[in-house]
Coordinates of C-alpha atoms and ligand atoms in Angstrom, one line a residue:
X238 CA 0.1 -12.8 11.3
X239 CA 2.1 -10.0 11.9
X240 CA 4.0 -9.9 15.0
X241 CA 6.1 -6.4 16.5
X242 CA 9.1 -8.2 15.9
X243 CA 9.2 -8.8 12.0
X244 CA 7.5 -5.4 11.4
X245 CA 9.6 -3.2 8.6
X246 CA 9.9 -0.9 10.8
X247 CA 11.6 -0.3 14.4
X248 CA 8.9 1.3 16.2
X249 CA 10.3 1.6 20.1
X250 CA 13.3 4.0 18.3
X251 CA 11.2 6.1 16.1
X252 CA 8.7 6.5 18.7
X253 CA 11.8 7.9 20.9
X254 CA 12.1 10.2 18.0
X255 CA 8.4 11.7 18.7
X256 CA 8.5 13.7 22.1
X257 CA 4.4 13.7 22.1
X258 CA 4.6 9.7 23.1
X259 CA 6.4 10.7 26.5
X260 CA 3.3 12.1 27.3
X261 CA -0.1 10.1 28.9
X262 CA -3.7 10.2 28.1
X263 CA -5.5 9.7 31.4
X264 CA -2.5 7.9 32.9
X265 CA -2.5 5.6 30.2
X266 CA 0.2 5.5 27.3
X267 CA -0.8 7.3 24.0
X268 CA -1.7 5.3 20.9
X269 CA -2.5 7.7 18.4
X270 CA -4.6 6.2 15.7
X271 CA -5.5 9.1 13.7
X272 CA -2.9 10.0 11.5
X273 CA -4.9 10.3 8.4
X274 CA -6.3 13.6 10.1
X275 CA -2.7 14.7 11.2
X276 CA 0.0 12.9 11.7
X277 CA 2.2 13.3 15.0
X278 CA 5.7 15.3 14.9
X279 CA 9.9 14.4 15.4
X280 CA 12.0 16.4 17.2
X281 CA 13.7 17.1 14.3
X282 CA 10.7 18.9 12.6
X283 CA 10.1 21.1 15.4
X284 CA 14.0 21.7 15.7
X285 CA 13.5 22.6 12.2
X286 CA 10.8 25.5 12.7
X287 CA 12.7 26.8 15.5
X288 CA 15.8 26.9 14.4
X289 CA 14.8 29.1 12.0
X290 CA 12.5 32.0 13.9
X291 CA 15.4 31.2 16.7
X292 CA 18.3 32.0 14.4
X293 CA 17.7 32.6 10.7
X294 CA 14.3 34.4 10.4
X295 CA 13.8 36.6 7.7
X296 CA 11.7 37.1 4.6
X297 CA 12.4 35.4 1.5
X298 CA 12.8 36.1 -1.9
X299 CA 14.0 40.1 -1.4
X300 CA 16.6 40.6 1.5
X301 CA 20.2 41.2 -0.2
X302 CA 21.5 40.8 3.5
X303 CA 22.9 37.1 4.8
X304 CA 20.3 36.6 7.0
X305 CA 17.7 37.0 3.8
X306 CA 19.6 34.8 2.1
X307 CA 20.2 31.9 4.8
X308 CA 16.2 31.9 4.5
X309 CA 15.6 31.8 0.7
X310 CA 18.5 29.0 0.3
X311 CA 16.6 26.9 2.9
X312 CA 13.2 27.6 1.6
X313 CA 14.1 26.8 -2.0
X314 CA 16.1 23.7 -0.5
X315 CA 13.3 22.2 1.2
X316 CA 11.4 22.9 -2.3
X317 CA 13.8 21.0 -4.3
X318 CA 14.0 18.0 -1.6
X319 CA 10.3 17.8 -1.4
X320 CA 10.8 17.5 -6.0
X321 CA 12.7 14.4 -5.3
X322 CA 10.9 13.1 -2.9
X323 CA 7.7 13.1 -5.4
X324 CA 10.0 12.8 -8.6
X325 CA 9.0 15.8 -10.2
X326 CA 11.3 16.5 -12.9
X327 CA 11.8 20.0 -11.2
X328 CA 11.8 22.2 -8.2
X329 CA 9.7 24.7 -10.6
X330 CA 6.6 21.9 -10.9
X331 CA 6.5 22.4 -6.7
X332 CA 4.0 25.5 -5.7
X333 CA 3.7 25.7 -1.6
X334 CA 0.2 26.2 -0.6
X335 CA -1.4 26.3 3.3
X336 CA -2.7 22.8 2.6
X337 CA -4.2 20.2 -0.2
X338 CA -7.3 22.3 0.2
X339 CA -5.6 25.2 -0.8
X340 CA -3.8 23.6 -3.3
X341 CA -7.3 21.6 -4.9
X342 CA -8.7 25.3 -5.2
X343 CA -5.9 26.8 -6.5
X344 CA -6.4 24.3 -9.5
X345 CA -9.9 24.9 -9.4
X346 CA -9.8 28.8 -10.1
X347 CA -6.8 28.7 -12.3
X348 CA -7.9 26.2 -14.6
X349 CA -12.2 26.5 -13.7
X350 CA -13.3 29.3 -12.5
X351 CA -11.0 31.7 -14.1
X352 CA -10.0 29.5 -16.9
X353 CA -10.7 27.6 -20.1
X354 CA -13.9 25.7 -18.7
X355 CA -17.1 26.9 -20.8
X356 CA -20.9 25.9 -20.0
X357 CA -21.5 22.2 -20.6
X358 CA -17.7 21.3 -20.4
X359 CA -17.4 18.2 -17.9
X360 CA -15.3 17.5 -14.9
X361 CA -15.4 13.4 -13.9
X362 CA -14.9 13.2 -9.6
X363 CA -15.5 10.0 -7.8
X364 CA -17.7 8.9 -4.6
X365 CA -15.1 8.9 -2.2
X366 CA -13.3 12.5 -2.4
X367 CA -12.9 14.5 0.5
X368 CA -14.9 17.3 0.3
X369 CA -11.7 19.6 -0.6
X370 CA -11.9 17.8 -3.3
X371 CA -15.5 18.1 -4.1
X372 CA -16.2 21.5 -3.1
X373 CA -13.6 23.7 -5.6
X374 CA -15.6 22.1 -8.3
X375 CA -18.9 22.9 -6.9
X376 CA -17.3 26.3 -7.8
X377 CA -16.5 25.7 -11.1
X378 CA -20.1 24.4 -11.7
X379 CA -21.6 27.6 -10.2
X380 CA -19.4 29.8 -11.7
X381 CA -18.5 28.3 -15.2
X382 CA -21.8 25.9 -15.7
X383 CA -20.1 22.9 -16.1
X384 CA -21.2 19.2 -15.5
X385 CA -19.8 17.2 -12.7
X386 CA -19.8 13.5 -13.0
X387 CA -19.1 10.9 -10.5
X388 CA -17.1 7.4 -10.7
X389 CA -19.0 5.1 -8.5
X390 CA -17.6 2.4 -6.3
X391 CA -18.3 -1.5 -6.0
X392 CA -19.0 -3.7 -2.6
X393 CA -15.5 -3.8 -1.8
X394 CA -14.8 0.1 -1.6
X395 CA -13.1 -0.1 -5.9
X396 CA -13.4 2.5 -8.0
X397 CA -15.5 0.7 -10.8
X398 CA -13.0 1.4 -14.1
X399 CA -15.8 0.7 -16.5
X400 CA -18.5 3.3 -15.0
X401 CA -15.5 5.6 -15.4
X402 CA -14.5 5.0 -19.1
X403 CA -18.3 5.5 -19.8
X404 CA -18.1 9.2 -18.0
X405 CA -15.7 10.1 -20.2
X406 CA -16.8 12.1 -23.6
X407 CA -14.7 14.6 -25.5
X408 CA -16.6 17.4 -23.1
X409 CA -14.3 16.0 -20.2
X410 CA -12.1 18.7 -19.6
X411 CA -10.8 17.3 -16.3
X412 CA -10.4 14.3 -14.4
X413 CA -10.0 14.5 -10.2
X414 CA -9.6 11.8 -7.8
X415 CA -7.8 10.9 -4.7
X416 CA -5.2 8.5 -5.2
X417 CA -6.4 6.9 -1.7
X418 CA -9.4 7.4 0.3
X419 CA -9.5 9.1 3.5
X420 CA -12.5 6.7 4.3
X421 CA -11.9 3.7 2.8
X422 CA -8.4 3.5 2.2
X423 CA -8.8 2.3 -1.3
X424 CA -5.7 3.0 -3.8
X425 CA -7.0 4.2 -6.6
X426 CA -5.2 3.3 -10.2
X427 CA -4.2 6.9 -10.6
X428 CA -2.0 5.9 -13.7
X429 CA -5.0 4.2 -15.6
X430 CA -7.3 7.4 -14.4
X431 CA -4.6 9.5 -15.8
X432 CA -4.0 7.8 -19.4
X433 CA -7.7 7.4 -19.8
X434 CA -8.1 11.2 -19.1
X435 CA -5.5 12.2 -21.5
X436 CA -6.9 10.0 -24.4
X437 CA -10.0 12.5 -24.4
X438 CA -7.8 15.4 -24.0
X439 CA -8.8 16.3 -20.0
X440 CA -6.0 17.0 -17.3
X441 CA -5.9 14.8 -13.9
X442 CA -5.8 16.4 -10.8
X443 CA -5.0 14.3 -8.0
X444 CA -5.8 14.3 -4.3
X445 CA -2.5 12.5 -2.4
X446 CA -3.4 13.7 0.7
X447 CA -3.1 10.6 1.8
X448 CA -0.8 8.8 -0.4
X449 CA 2.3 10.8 -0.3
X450 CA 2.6 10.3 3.3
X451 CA 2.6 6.9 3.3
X452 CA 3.3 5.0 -0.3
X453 CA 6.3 6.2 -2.2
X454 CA 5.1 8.4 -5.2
X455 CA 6.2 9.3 -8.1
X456 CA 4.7 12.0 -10.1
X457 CA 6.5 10.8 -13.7
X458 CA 5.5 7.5 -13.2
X459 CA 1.5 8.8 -12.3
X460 CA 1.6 10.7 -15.0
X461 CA -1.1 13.4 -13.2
X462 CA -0.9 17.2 -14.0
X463 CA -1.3 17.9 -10.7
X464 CA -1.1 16.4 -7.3
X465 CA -1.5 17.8 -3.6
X466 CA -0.6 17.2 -0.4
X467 CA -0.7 18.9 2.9
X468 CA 2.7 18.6 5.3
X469 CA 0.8 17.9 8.7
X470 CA -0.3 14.6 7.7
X471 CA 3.4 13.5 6.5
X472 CA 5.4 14.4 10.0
X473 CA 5.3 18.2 8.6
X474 CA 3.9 21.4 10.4
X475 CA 0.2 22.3 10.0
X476 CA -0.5 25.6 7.6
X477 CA 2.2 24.4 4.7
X478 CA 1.0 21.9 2.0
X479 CA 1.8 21.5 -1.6
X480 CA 0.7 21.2 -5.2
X481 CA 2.6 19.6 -7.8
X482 CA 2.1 20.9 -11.4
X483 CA 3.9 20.1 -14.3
X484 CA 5.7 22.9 -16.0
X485 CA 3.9 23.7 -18.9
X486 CA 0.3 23.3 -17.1
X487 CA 1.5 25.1 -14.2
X488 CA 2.1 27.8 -16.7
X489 CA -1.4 27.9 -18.4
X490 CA -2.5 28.1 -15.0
X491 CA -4.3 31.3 -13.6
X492 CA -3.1 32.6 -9.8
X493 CA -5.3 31.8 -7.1
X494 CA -3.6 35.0 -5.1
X495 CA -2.7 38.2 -6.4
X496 CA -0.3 40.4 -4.3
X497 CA 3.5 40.6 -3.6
X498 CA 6.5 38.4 -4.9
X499 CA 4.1 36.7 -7.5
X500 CA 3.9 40.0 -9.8
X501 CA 7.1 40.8 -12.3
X502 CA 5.5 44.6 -13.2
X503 CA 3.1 46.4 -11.5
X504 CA 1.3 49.7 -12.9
X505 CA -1.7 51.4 -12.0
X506 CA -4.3 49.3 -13.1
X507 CA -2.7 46.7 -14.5
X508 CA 0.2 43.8 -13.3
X509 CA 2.2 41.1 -15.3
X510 CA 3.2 37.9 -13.1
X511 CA 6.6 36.1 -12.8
X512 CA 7.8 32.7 -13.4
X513 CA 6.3 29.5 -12.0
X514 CA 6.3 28.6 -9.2
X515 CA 6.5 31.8 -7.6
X516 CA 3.2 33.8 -9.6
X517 CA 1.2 31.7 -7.1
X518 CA 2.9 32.1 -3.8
X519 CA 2.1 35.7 -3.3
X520 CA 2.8 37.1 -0.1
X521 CA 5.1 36.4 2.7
X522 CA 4.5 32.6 2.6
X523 CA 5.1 30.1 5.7
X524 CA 8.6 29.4 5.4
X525 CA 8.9 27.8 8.7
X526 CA 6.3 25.2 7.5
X527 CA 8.4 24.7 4.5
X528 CA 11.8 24.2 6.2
X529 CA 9.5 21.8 8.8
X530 CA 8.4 19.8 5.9
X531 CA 11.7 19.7 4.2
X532 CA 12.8 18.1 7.5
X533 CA 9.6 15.8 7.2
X534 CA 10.6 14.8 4.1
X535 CA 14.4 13.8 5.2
X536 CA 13.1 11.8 7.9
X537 CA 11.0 10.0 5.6
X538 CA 12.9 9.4 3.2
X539 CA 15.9 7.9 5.9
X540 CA 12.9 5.6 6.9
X541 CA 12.6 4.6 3.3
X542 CA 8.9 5.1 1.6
X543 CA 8.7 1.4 0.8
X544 CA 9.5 0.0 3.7
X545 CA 6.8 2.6 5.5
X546 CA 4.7 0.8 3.1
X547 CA 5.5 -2.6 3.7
X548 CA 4.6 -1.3 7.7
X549 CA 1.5 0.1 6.7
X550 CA 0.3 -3.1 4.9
X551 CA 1.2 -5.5 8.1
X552 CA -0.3 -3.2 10.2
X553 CA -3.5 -2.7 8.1
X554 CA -3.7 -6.8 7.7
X555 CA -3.3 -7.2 11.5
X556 CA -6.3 -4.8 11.8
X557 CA -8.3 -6.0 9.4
X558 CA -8.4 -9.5 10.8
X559 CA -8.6 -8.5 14.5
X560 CA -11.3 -6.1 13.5
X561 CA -13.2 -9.0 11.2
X562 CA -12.9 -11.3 14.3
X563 CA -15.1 -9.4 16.2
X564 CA -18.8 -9.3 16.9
X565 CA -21.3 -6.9 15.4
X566 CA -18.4 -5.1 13.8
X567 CA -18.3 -4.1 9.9
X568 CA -15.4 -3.3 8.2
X569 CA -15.5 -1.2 5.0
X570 CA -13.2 -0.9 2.0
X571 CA -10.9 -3.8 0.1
X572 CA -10.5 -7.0 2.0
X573 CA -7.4 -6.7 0.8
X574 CA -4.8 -4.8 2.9
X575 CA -2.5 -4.6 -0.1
X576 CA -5.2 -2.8 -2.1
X577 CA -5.7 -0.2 0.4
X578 CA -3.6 2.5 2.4
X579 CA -2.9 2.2 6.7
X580 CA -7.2 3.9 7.0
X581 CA -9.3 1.0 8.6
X582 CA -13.0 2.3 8.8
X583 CA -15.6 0.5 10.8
X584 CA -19.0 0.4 12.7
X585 CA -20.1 -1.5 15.6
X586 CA -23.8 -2.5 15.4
X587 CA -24.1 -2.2 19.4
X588 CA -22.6 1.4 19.7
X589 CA -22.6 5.2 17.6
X590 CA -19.4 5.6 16.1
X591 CA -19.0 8.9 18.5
X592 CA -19.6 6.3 22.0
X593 CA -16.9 3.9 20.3
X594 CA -14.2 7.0 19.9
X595 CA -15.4 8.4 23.7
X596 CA -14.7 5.2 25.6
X597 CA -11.5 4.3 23.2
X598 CA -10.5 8.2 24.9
X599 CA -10.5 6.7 28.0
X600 CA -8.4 4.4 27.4
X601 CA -5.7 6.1 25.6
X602 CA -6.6 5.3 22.6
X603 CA -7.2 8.7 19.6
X604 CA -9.5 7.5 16.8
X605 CA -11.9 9.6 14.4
X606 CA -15.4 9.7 14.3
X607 CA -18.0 10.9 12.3
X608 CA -18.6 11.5 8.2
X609 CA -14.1 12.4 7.9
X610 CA -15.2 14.8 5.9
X611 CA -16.7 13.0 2.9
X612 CA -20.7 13.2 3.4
X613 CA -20.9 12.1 -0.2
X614 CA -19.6 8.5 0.2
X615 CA -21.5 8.4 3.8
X616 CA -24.3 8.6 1.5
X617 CA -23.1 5.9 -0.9
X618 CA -22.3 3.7 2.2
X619 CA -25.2 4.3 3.9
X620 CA -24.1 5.0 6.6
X621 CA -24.2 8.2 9.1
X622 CA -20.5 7.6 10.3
X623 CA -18.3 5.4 11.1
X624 CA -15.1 5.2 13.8
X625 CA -12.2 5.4 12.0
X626 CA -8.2 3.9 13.3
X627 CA -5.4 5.1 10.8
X628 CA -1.9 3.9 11.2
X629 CA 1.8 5.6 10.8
X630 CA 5.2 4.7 11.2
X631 CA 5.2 5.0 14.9
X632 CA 2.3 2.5 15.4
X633 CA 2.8 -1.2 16.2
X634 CA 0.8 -4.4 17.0
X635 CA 0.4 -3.7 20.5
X636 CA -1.7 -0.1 19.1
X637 CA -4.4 -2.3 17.6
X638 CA -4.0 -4.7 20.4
X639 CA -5.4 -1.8 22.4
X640 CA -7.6 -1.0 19.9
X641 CA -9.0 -3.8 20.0
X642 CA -9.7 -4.3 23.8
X643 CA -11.2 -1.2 24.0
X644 CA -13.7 -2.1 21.9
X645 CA -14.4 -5.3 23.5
X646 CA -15.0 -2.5 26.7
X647 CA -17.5 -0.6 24.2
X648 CA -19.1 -4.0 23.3
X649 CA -19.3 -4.8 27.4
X650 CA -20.6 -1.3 27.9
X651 CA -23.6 -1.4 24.8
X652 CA -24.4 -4.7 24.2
Ligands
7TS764 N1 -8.0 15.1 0.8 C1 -8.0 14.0 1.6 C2 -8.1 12.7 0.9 C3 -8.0 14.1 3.0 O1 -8.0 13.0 3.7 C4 -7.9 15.4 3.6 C5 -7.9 15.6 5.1 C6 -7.9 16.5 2.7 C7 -7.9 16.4 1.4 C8 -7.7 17.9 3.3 O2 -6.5 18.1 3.8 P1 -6.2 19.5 4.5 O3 -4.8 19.3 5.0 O4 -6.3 20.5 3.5 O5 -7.2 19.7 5.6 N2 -8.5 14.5 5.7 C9 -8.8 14.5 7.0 C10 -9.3 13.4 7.6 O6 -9.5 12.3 7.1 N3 -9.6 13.6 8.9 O7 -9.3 14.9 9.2 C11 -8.8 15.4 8.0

């Protein structure tokens, strides 16, 4: 069993690095389990932002003057460090968006909606997308006619690889999943999904909301056409998020937004578009976000993604047994903590998964309740909601040790 002292990670320091832990939620010390809906920010993020309104702000992309400049090289540097960090083969496959919803219906439009997707042509989802990732292609159907699909799971929370190669006919035009579940926690074999995909000619598009911050990824190695992810849930600011595309989709991709910086000639009536990336960030995007995740991204990186990994597992195997040890509660997902990302979902016969996040409050403990946005796989479960803890690089033992004896308080208080 895990103990804080041969964890990958050295939690006491990093959490010096977070100024949000000085802080106390009704006089008790914050454990923040809910990372998986935003992850908590260093110093050195919000340095980040405000260093630049405080001494660099300026637009991008346009001002000849040094100010302009200092902007657009930090911008574009942040771009080219978030490329590494994904291994994308260039800074040009890296397309800021608000978010990974953005970014999901950015591909949807320029690929569905406004793209090469005719009646009857079929898109193959899963159970367990977040509904960002179900909704864009709602779209798609409505406005295109095509057929969505949908991988099912098995009892342990698995994608089931054979109901999948039996979706796929030469009508499958594209393939989305998330590469782990919001939910669940299940990591999904995104490099089978892809291969499979290609072999009947579809794309992949693929949801790492909630991989990229916390498993090292590499984009080559997935070999996906697309990937998002949003910065808040990776150390990053809220508002700035990105989608991968490779080079030569990215080009064959229609822009979500039309407007300035994304045109190269504009007449009356008619307007040509510039290279990728740029042709779909039109307008004055959020270049403090950027530079914040470009920060994000150092941080992580100093940490090292594989041993945040290697964190996330113990931590997620710690839980998982504590969790299994107690009475009336029901774990979902793989039994396996290797299988599955630092998202441990539960119920507790006794209590509504709302009561168990209410009296964990109290106690200073911030978990998630409720359907985490993915009604469709509440359905497949069964289940109305669940209470979910979700663990970062800043959480330790002692965390689910809390966890843990606040719910023996929600078992005193409803059993
Ligand atoms: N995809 C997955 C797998 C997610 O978990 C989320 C957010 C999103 C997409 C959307 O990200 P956004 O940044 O565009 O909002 N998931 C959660 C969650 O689990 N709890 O709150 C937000």
């Amino acid at each position: 069993m895990a103990r804080a002292s041969n964890l990958p990670l050295q939690v006491p320091s990093i959490k010096r690095d977070f100024p949000i832990f000085e802080r106390t939620i009704h006089d008790k010390p914050l454990v923040y389990l809910d990372s998986a809906a935003t992850s908590q920010k260093p110093r050195a993020v919000i340095d980040a932002e405000a260093d630049f309104y405080g001494r660099y702000n300026a637009n991008v992309h346009r001002a000849i003057y040094e100010l302009g400049e200092e902007a657009t090289r930090e911008y574009e540097g942040a771009r080219e460090r978030i490329a590494g960090f994904v291994r994308a083969k260039s800074p040009n496959e890296i397309v800021f968006t608000k978010s990974t919803t953005e970014a999901i219906n950015l591909v949807a439009y320029g690929i569905g909606v406004k793209g090469r997707i005719r009646e009857g042509d079929e898109i193959v989802g899963t159970v367990l997308e977040h509904h960002s990732n179900h909704v864009p292609w709602h779209f798609v159907k409505e406005h295109r006619g095509a057929v969505l699909k949908y991988v099912d799971i098995d009892d342990d929370g698995r994608l089931r690889m054979e109901a999948y190669d039996e979706l796929l006919t030469k009508r499958t035009k594209i393939v989305t999943v998330a590469h782990a579940s919001n939910v669940l926690g299940t990591i999904n074999d995104v490099r089978e999904i892809a291969k499979r995909a290609h072999e009947v000619g579809a794309v992949c598009v693929v949801d790492a909301a909630q991989s990229v911050p916390h498993l090292p990824v590499d984009v080559q190695a997935l070999g996906c056409d697309y990937l998002a992810f949003s910065g808040h849930k990776m150390l990053g600011p809220t508002g700035i998020g990105v989608l991968y595309g490779r080079e030569d989709v990215l080009a064959e991709t229609e822009p979500l937004l039309g407007g300035g910086e994304m045109i190269r000639e504009v007449h009356l009536g008619t307007s040509t578009w510039t290279d990728v990336p740029f042709r779909f960030e039109g307008g004055t995007p959020n270049i403090a976000g950027a530079i914040g995740l470009g920060a994000a991204v150092d941080y992580l990186a100093k940490l090292g993604m594989d041993a945040v990994r290697r964190h996330e597992i113990e931590l997620t195997a710690y839980a998982l047994e504590a969790l299994g040890g107690l009475d009336g509660v029901r774990v979902y997902g793989p039994r396996d903590a290797k299988a599955r990302s630092g998202v441990v979902s539960f119920t507790m016969e006794a209590a509504h998964p709302h009561d168990i996040a209410s009296i964990l409050d109290v106690e200073g403990v911030c978990i998630r309740s409720g359907h985490h946005c993915a009604q469709p796989l509440m359905e497949r479960l069964n289940v109305p909601a669940t209470a979910r803890a979700s663990f970062y690089v800043y959480n330790d033992i002692e965390d689910t040790d809390r966890l843990v004896a606040g719910l023996r308080k929600v078992h005193e208080v409803f059993a």
